[in-house]
């Protein structure tokens, strides 16, 4: 598949948005690599490690993750004044994390310290057959409202980061279009200049 | 199956409606071929490429697609003052695209940047067995309202295009009844006259 | 199974009702044959061709079909002042056509140009296993209201036709009880007299 | 299983109730045989033929059937001032007939001339797997209200018949306790005396 | 499993509660044996025969059964001012009987003489696969309210019996802790003294 | 998997929270062992025996269990002013116990002495296939409200215990970080000093 220049530019800004959001979100994991080379189903990639069931994550860490996920769409909106299908995967991940924060990890005051997982008893040939919602419609409505608020809060945080750092966004996107792959170290050089100038920059944002 | 003249005329205007809507919608794909020769389940055909999961589409592009899909019905309404079963497939495609815009790609402000896909865990012999809606009835209602608005907006846009270009609609339909197949180039000649006269016409509509 | 005279009379009037409704509904298909000889599950038969997925039908044609389907019950009501189980199949067909007009062919203003088909992804051994309603309860309620209105409108149209043509109804029913089968031509002779007297009669009703 | 005298008496009055309701309901089928000898799941039996899909039944006939079905419980209530589990089967049959009158045969004004059958597409190994309700919750509520009204109307009719004919009820029950089986002819003799005295009695009730 | 003295005491009072409720409920079956020796899933046992599908039970008999079932919990509440998990089975049985009284046997005025059983058509390999509720949410709500009222009425009746006969409760519980098994005859001796003193006691409560 | 110091500290305080809640909840089981060594899916462990179907538990005992389960999260909140995913399992257990208290053991006044278990008839290959909720949406809403209140009550109790005993919490957490495993006896020494000083301490909290 050959991408048009317009598509490449959109992807570059999308990935630059993730990268910038990650860089200016305190609890976020550090960036290892950013690329606009399509890989599998993904058009670009800002590498984040998957959540590990054996580790313990704080609410702040998960909120940071949501912000980074929404960074791609935020960059599209502010650069091109539109949205694209390219954020579909990010939104799905963000929705899933927000749902778990609310329904499995008790991180929503509105829903409280109860879990609202679905029943998984109906296993057949190793697959869940029919999952029945264990809770009421009213509770489902509360969950929907909370998921939307968790994701929109991250969306707004990401948009604020991008707005304040538009020049940096342009720099990263341009570098991605030229080089196609950037390491975390290279991203920092693009954003803050050479190593010695960087010391206090994170604190200031 | 032998079609009556009345049926042929209805199909010709239906396809002419798609063609005209496509021609006067800026973000729409160009037309390759239009035909009123029945093929498979389809009575006529205004060729549009299917959406490709590997590409990125903007909200404007998808809205253009909805407008073209509704163009067939709009032409029927304005020419014959009635609607027919012939638009069934178009409406199904339009509804499906609108649903994805809202539920998978976060393109509705009302619903927000969350995804509302159905759960697909219950796979059995390679097929989804039972899909359970993951969201509340209230959210389902919001989605219904948005789908209807997305499709009706495209319907109105298509009707406006047809209304403003009724003579052109008649010309395309007449040509289709005579020749049964038209290339994109031939359509343009019918609508704008010979190539040299065409330069500025798209901009003016 | 031997039918009582009372049952035979009821069936004759039921079929005469379909026939009369068909005769006085402009967009209706012409009648080929009417019979009160039981065939399969059906007690009598006023032949109408099934809807063909490959053809295109206008909203007016489908409304005519509903009127003919309700003609049987309308005749029972006006002749015997009661209703019977004999209309069950007609009502099922009418409900199904009305549902498709609203949910597949976008012919209801209230519901709009969206399709509301059920999801059919869960195929197993060539059969749909579990079909999940894709739309909200509120939309389901709108659909119910529209189906009822489409069918009741046809019901009223059929009752008006029968009321205005009661003598004709008696004539057709009487002929059916005597001869058991009538061709479309014979029906016309019964209703309008010999061919030469017929010319303007349709226009007057 | 040996029944106590109390149970036998209850069954006798229950069957006498069916019999009396049948005798004084104009459109009801004639009684062939009544018995209090347990047979299969049934404690007693007032023989009624099952509804035949190939026949046509009027609304009045079906209402008569409901009245006869409720006659057993009505007799229990008026004789013993209580109700028992013995009417369970009658209520189930009555509910099922009422449901069909409303949902399949269009006999309820409130619901109208539409059918509300459940979808039966999901066939697997010759069995319906999952039946999805095709209509909305609001319509389901209307159906529930109508079913209850159809059954309660029959219940009241049955109670009025029993109340007006209490001596006859006692006579039939007593005869059933003595003889265990009664033919329709014997029932009539018990109720009206010998054949020659009977002529006008039906008309007077 | 070795029970603590506290657990044994709780079980003894629980069973004594069933016994006392049975003794002072007119329509109840006589007690055959009471025991606090654990058997299978059951911690103690106040023997009641299961309901037999072939018999006929009056509403009063079934209400008596509910009262006896709730007697165990009532005794716990009045003796220890708390409730325990030990009543789980009793509540399940009581709920099931109340549901059948309302949904199968038409014993609730609010719900009426209709049956509200679930559909059992979807049989697969001899098992019901998916049971669809045939009635509306509003009716389900009425059923829930009635079930709760039937059970709570029995609960209150049981509590009143226990309150009025607290000394008798202590006597039975004490005897159970000493002897572990009591016959119906022994229970009566404990409650009323030797046979000759008993004659009028039932009537006075 | 190597845990960071930050994660170890969080786990130590989480387990110390369970331990402290257990120590100051009268009806709670005694502590046998506390550890921060990861085992299976669990990051740390404050040993509590599972509920045994053959035993009888009072409502107070189960409330104590909820308090201990919420103790881990309460400690996280008060020490680190945040919540983490580490409490997911505790919340799931607490929710499940609260649900059983309300739906199986009749321990909620609002829901009453009825059971609200799901139907488990649809067994296939030893697994429940589809479980249908037997009760109405309104009842489901009552259950949700009660579950939330049961769990939040325990949460508040746990937070109060931790707040009043913050120094003790620090001591236990510190000992866990140093020794990784503590016996119940060691915990008591940490909290109350040597055995002879301990006599009246429980009573005072």
CSV table of C-alpha atoms in Angstrom, one decimal, chain F residues 9-170:
chain,number,residue,atom,x,y,z
F,9,UNK,CA,6.4,0.0,49.7
F,10,UNK,CA,2.8,0.2,48.2
F,11,UNK,CA,2.4,-3.5,48.7
F,12,UNK,CA,3.7,-3.4,52.2
F,13,UNK,CA,1.3,-0.6,53.2
F,14,UNK,CA,-1.6,-2.4,51.4
F,15,UNK,CA,-1.0,-5.6,53.4
F,16,UNK,CA,-0.4,-3.7,56.6
F,17,UNK,CA,-3.9,-2.1,56.0
F,18,UNK,CA,-5.5,-5.6,55.8
F,19,UNK,CA,-3.7,-6.6,58.9
F,20,UNK,CA,-4.6,-3.5,60.9
F,21,UNK,CA,-8.2,-3.7,59.9
F,22,UNK,CA,-8.3,-7.4,60.9
F,23,UNK,CA,-6.7,-6.6,64.3
F,24,UNK,CA,-9.3,-3.9,65.2
F,25,UNK,CA,-12.4,-5.6,63.9
F,26,UNK,CA,-14.0,-7.6,66.7
F,27,UNK,CA,-15.6,-10.5,64.7
F,28,UNK,CA,-12.7,-10.9,62.3
F,29,UNK,CA,-10.7,-14.2,62.1
F,30,UNK,CA,-7.3,-14.0,63.7
F,31,UNK,CA,-4.3,-13.3,61.4
F,32,UNK,CA,-2.0,-16.3,60.7
F,33,UNK,CA,0.6,-14.8,58.4
F,34,UNK,CA,1.2,-11.6,56.4
F,35,UNK,CA,3.6,-11.4,53.5
F,36,UNK,CA,4.7,-9.2,50.7
F,37,UNK,CA,6.3,-12.0,48.7
F,38,UNK,CA,4.4,-12.3,45.4
F,39,UNK,CA,2.6,-15.6,45.1
F,40,UNK,CA,0.7,-16.6,41.9
F,41,UNK,CA,-1.6,-13.7,40.8
F,42,UNK,CA,-1.3,-12.1,44.2
F,43,UNK,CA,1.2,-9.4,45.0
F,44,UNK,CA,1.0,-9.8,48.8
F,45,UNK,CA,-1.1,-11.8,51.1
F,46,UNK,CA,-2.9,-11.4,54.4
F,47,UNK,CA,-4.1,-14.9,55.0
F,48,UNK,CA,-7.9,-15.3,55.5
F,49,UNK,CA,-9.6,-18.7,55.1
F,50,UNK,CA,-12.1,-18.9,52.3
F,51,UNK,CA,-15.8,-18.9,53.2
F,52,UNK,CA,-16.9,-22.5,53.7
F,53,UNK,CA,-20.3,-23.5,52.3
F,54,UNK,CA,-20.8,-26.0,55.2
F,55,UNK,CA,-20.4,-23.4,57.9
F,56,UNK,CA,-22.8,-20.8,59.2
F,57,UNK,CA,-21.7,-17.2,59.2
F,58,UNK,CA,-23.4,-14.3,61.0
F,59,UNK,CA,-24.0,-11.0,59.3
F,60,UNK,CA,-21.5,-9.4,61.7
F,61,UNK,CA,-18.8,-11.9,60.7
F,62,UNK,CA,-19.3,-11.1,57.0
F,63,UNK,CA,-19.2,-7.4,57.7
F,64,UNK,CA,-15.9,-7.9,59.4
F,65,UNK,CA,-14.6,-9.7,56.4
F,66,UNK,CA,-15.6,-6.8,54.2
F,67,UNK,CA,-13.8,-4.4,56.5
F,68,UNK,CA,-10.6,-6.4,56.3
F,69,UNK,CA,-10.8,-6.7,52.5
F,70,UNK,CA,-11.2,-2.9,52.2
F,71,UNK,CA,-8.3,-2.3,54.7
F,72,UNK,CA,-5.7,-2.6,51.9
F,73,UNK,CA,-7.2,0.2,49.8
F,74,UNK,CA,-7.9,2.3,52.9
F,75,UNK,CA,-4.1,2.2,53.8
F,76,UNK,CA,-3.1,3.1,50.3
F,77,UNK,CA,-5.5,6.1,50.3
F,78,UNK,CA,-4.3,7.4,53.7
F,79,UNK,CA,-0.6,6.9,53.2
F,80,UNK,CA,-0.2,7.8,49.5
F,81,UNK,CA,-3.3,9.8,48.8
F,82,UNK,CA,-4.1,7.7,45.7
F,83,UNK,CA,-5.5,4.4,44.8
F,84,UNK,CA,-3.9,1.6,42.8
F,85,UNK,CA,-4.9,-1.4,40.7
F,86,UNK,CA,-3.6,-3.6,43.6
F,87,UNK,CA,-7.0,-3.6,45.3
F,88,UNK,CA,-8.8,-5.1,42.3
F,89,UNK,CA,-8.9,-8.6,43.8
F,90,UNK,CA,-10.1,-7.3,47.2
F,91,UNK,CA,-12.9,-5.3,45.6
F,92,UNK,CA,-14.0,-8.2,43.6
F,93,UNK,CA,-14.1,-10.5,46.7
F,94,UNK,CA,-15.9,-7.8,48.7
F,95,UNK,CA,-18.5,-7.2,45.9
F,96,UNK,CA,-19.1,-10.9,45.7
F,97,UNK,CA,-19.6,-11.3,49.4
F,98,UNK,CA,-21.9,-8.3,49.6
F,99,UNK,CA,-23.9,-9.6,46.6
F,100,UNK,CA,-24.4,-13.0,48.4
F,101,UNK,CA,-25.3,-11.3,51.6
F,102,UNK,CA,-28.1,-9.4,49.8
F,103,UNK,CA,-29.2,-11.9,47.1
F,104,UNK,CA,-28.7,-15.3,48.7
F,105,UNK,CA,-28.7,-14.8,52.5
F,106,UNK,CA,-31.4,-12.2,52.8
F,107,UNK,CA,-29.3,-9.8,54.9
F,108,UNK,CA,-30.6,-6.6,53.4
F,109,UNK,CA,-33.7,-5.0,54.8
F,110,UNK,CA,-34.3,-3.1,51.5
F,111,UNK,CA,-34.3,-6.4,49.4
F,112,UNK,CA,-35.9,-8.5,52.1
F,113,UNK,CA,-35.9,-12.2,52.9
F,114,UNK,CA,-36.1,-13.3,49.3
F,115,UNK,CA,-33.3,-14.8,47.2
F,116,UNK,CA,-32.4,-13.3,43.9
F,117,UNK,CA,-30.1,-15.9,42.5
F,118,UNK,CA,-29.8,-16.3,38.8
F,119,UNK,CA,-31.3,-19.2,37.0
F,120,UNK,CA,-28.8,-22.0,36.3
F,121,UNK,CA,-30.9,-24.4,34.3
F,122,UNK,CA,-29.1,-24.0,31.0
F,123,UNK,CA,-26.3,-26.4,31.7
F,124,UNK,CA,-24.3,-27.6,28.7
F,125,UNK,CA,-21.2,-29.9,28.9
F,126,UNK,CA,-21.0,-29.1,32.6
F,127,UNK,CA,-21.1,-25.4,32.2
F,128,UNK,CA,-23.8,-22.8,32.6
F,129,UNK,CA,-24.5,-21.6,29.1
F,130,UNK,CA,-26.8,-18.6,29.5
F,131,UNK,CA,-27.9,-17.3,32.8
F,132,UNK,CA,-31.1,-15.3,32.7
F,133,UNK,CA,-31.8,-12.7,35.4
F,134,UNK,CA,-35.0,-13.9,37.1
F,135,UNK,CA,-35.9,-10.5,38.6
F,136,UNK,CA,-36.8,-7.1,37.3
F,137,UNK,CA,-34.6,-4.1,36.5
F,138,UNK,CA,-36.0,-2.2,39.5
F,139,UNK,CA,-34.9,-5.0,41.8
F,140,UNK,CA,-31.5,-5.1,40.1
F,141,UNK,CA,-31.2,-1.4,40.8
F,142,UNK,CA,-32.0,-2.0,44.5
F,143,UNK,CA,-29.4,-4.7,44.6
F,144,UNK,CA,-26.8,-2.4,43.1
F,145,UNK,CA,-27.5,0.3,45.6
F,146,UNK,CA,-27.3,-2.2,48.5
F,147,UNK,CA,-24.0,-3.7,47.3
F,148,UNK,CA,-22.5,-0.3,47.0
F,149,UNK,CA,-23.7,0.6,50.5
F,150,UNK,CA,-22.4,-2.6,52.1
F,151,UNK,CA,-19.0,-2.2,50.5
F,152,UNK,CA,-18.8,1.6,51.3
F,153,UNK,CA,-19.7,1.0,54.9
F,154,UNK,CA,-16.9,-1.4,55.2
F,155,UNK,CA,-14.6,1.0,53.4
F,156,UNK,CA,-15.4,3.8,55.9
F,157,UNK,CA,-14.9,1.5,58.8
F,158,UNK,CA,-11.5,0.4,57.5
F,159,UNK,CA,-10.5,4.1,56.9
F,160,UNK,CA,-11.4,5.0,60.4
F,161,UNK,CA,-9.4,2.1,61.9
F,162,UNK,CA,-6.3,3.1,59.8
F,163,UNK,CA,-6.7,6.9,60.6
F,164,UNK,CA,-6.8,6.2,64.4
F,165,UNK,CA,-3.8,3.8,64.1
F,166,UNK,CA,-1.5,5.4,61.6
F,167,UNK,CA,1.7,4.9,63.7
F,168,UNK,CA,0.8,1.2,64.0
F,169,UNK,CA,0.3,1.0,60.2
F,170,UNK,CA,3.8,2.5,59.7
